Amino acid sequence: PYEFGVKASLAVTHKKGLIVGAKCFPGNPYDGHTLAEQIEQTNILLIDQGVIATTAYVDLGYRGVDKSVASVEVIHRSKIKSLTKQQRRGLKRRQAIEPTIGHVKQDHGMQRCWLKGGIGDAIHTVLCAVGYNIRWLMRAIVRLGSQSFFCAYF
């Protein structure tokens, strides 16, 4: 009863930690009701790369949404007994997503939105994700060196 505003959803790559989708949902909906739209947005953004989302590692707020996103396998902790060994390892990797969300909130200004209205909230969500990705890209360039970075990623 004390929450207000909007819910921001981030889609993060499983291995590298790059944000590939950021969407704002007005009215603070239940987590499970946002997954289908987030996956749709992510697939639209990644279509040029020839990549499509096949698996979603989510938290327990997304229980019961398997039928609404039939094209994507939804994996969460309550299915642990029916998962394969590889899926269990992937589920442990899901814990690395939480720091990404924390960094976007703390370091990139997602704690408070100063833009007006629903459009302002949506723009703010995307800009915070872009800021995170730019910092991620700059760190990768420094770590790998500029020439080897462009050969490895582009």
PDB file of C-alpha atoms in Angstrom, residues 88-140:
ATOM      1  CA  ARG A  88      20.610 -24.961 -11.965  1.00  0.00           C
ATOM      2  CA  ARG A  89      24.004 -23.448 -12.759  1.00  0.00           C
ATOM      3  CA  GLY A  90      22.263 -20.773 -14.817  1.00  0.00           C
ATOM      4  CA  LEU A  91      19.901 -20.049 -11.963  1.00  0.00           C
ATOM      5  CA  LYS A  92      22.873 -19.401  -9.699  1.00  0.00           C
ATOM      6  CA  ARG A  93      24.148 -16.945 -12.312  1.00  0.00           C
ATOM      7  CA  ARG A  94      20.884 -15.017 -11.918  1.00  0.00           C
ATOM      8  CA  GLN A  95      22.244 -13.619  -8.664  1.00  0.00           C
ATOM      9  CA  ALA A  96      24.706 -11.561 -10.727  1.00  0.00           C
ATOM     10  CA  ILE A  97      21.781  -9.562 -12.138  1.00  0.00           C
ATOM     11  CA  GLU A  98      20.895  -8.003  -8.787  1.00  0.00           C
ATOM     12  CA  PRO A  99      24.123  -5.921  -8.621  1.00  0.00           C
ATOM     13  CA  THR A 100      23.356  -4.610 -12.118  1.00  0.00           C
ATOM     14  CA  ILE A 101      19.989  -3.372 -10.897  1.00  0.00           C
ATOM     15  CA  GLY A 102      21.642  -1.850  -7.827  1.00  0.00           C
ATOM     16  CA  HIS A 103      24.261  -0.029  -9.927  1.00  0.00           C
ATOM     17  CA  VAL A 104      21.598   1.359 -12.246  1.00  0.00           C
ATOM     18  CA  LYS A 105      19.710   2.681  -9.226  1.00  0.00           C
ATOM     19  CA  GLN A 106      22.677   4.102  -7.313  1.00  0.00           C
ATOM     20  CA  ASP A 107      25.225   5.135  -9.939  1.00  0.00           C
ATOM     21  CA  HIS A 108      23.012   6.034 -12.875  1.00  0.00           C
ATOM     22  CA  GLY A 109      20.190   7.950 -11.206  1.00  0.00           C
ATOM     23  CA  MET A 110      17.252   5.572 -11.311  1.00  0.00           C
ATOM     24  CA  GLN A 111      16.390   6.275  -7.678  1.00  0.00           C
ATOM     25  CA  ARG A 112      14.347   9.334  -8.534  1.00  0.00           C
ATOM     26  CA  CYS A 113      12.898  10.565 -11.812  1.00  0.00           C
ATOM     27  CA  TRP A 114      12.869  14.307 -12.386  1.00  0.00           C
ATOM     28  CA  LEU A 115      11.043  14.135 -15.713  1.00  0.00           C
ATOM     29  CA  LYS A 116       7.301  14.805 -15.883  1.00  0.00           C
ATOM     30  CA  GLY A 117       4.598  12.261 -16.711  1.00  0.00           C
ATOM     31  CA  GLY A 118       4.564   8.784 -18.161  1.00  0.00           C
ATOM     32  CA  ILE A 119       6.745   9.749 -21.129  1.00  0.00           C
ATOM     33  CA  GLY A 120       9.306  11.221 -18.739  1.00  0.00           C
ATOM     34  CA  ASP A 121       9.358   7.999 -16.730  1.00  0.00           C
ATOM     35  CA  ALA A 122       9.911   5.927 -19.875  1.00  0.00           C
ATOM     36  CA  ILE A 123      12.686   8.210 -21.133  1.00  0.00           C
ATOM     37  CA  HIS A 124      14.352   8.185 -17.720  1.00  0.00           C
ATOM     38  CA  THR A 125      14.352   4.376 -17.588  1.00  0.00           C
ATOM     39  CA  VAL A 126      15.950   4.068 -21.012  1.00  0.00           C
ATOM     40  CA  LEU A 127      18.543   6.785 -20.310  1.00  0.00           C
ATOM     41  CA  CYS A 128      19.610   5.132 -17.049  1.00  0.00           C
ATOM     42  CA  ALA A 129      20.099   1.839 -18.912  1.00  0.00           C
ATOM     43  CA  VAL A 130      22.051   3.610 -21.663  1.00  0.00           C
ATOM     44  CA  GLY A 131      24.301   5.223 -19.057  1.00  0.00           C
ATOM     45  CA  TYR A 132      25.025   1.828 -17.551  1.00  0.00           C
ATOM     46  CA  ASN A 133      25.809   0.337 -20.966  1.00  0.00           C
ATOM     47  CA  ILE A 134      28.158   3.194 -21.863  1.00  0.00           C
ATOM     48  CA  ARG A 135      30.079   2.689 -18.633  1.00  0.00           C
ATOM     49  CA  TRP A 136      30.141  -1.073 -19.307  1.00  0.00           C
ATOM     50  CA  LEU A 137      31.484  -0.420 -22.815  1.00  0.00           C
ATOM     51  CA  MET A 138      34.190   1.979 -21.581  1.00  0.00           C
ATOM     52  CA  ARG A 139      35.383  -0.542 -19.007  1.00  0.00           C
ATOM     53  CA  ALA A 140      35.532  -3.256 -21.674  1.00  0.00           C
TER      54      ALA A 140
END
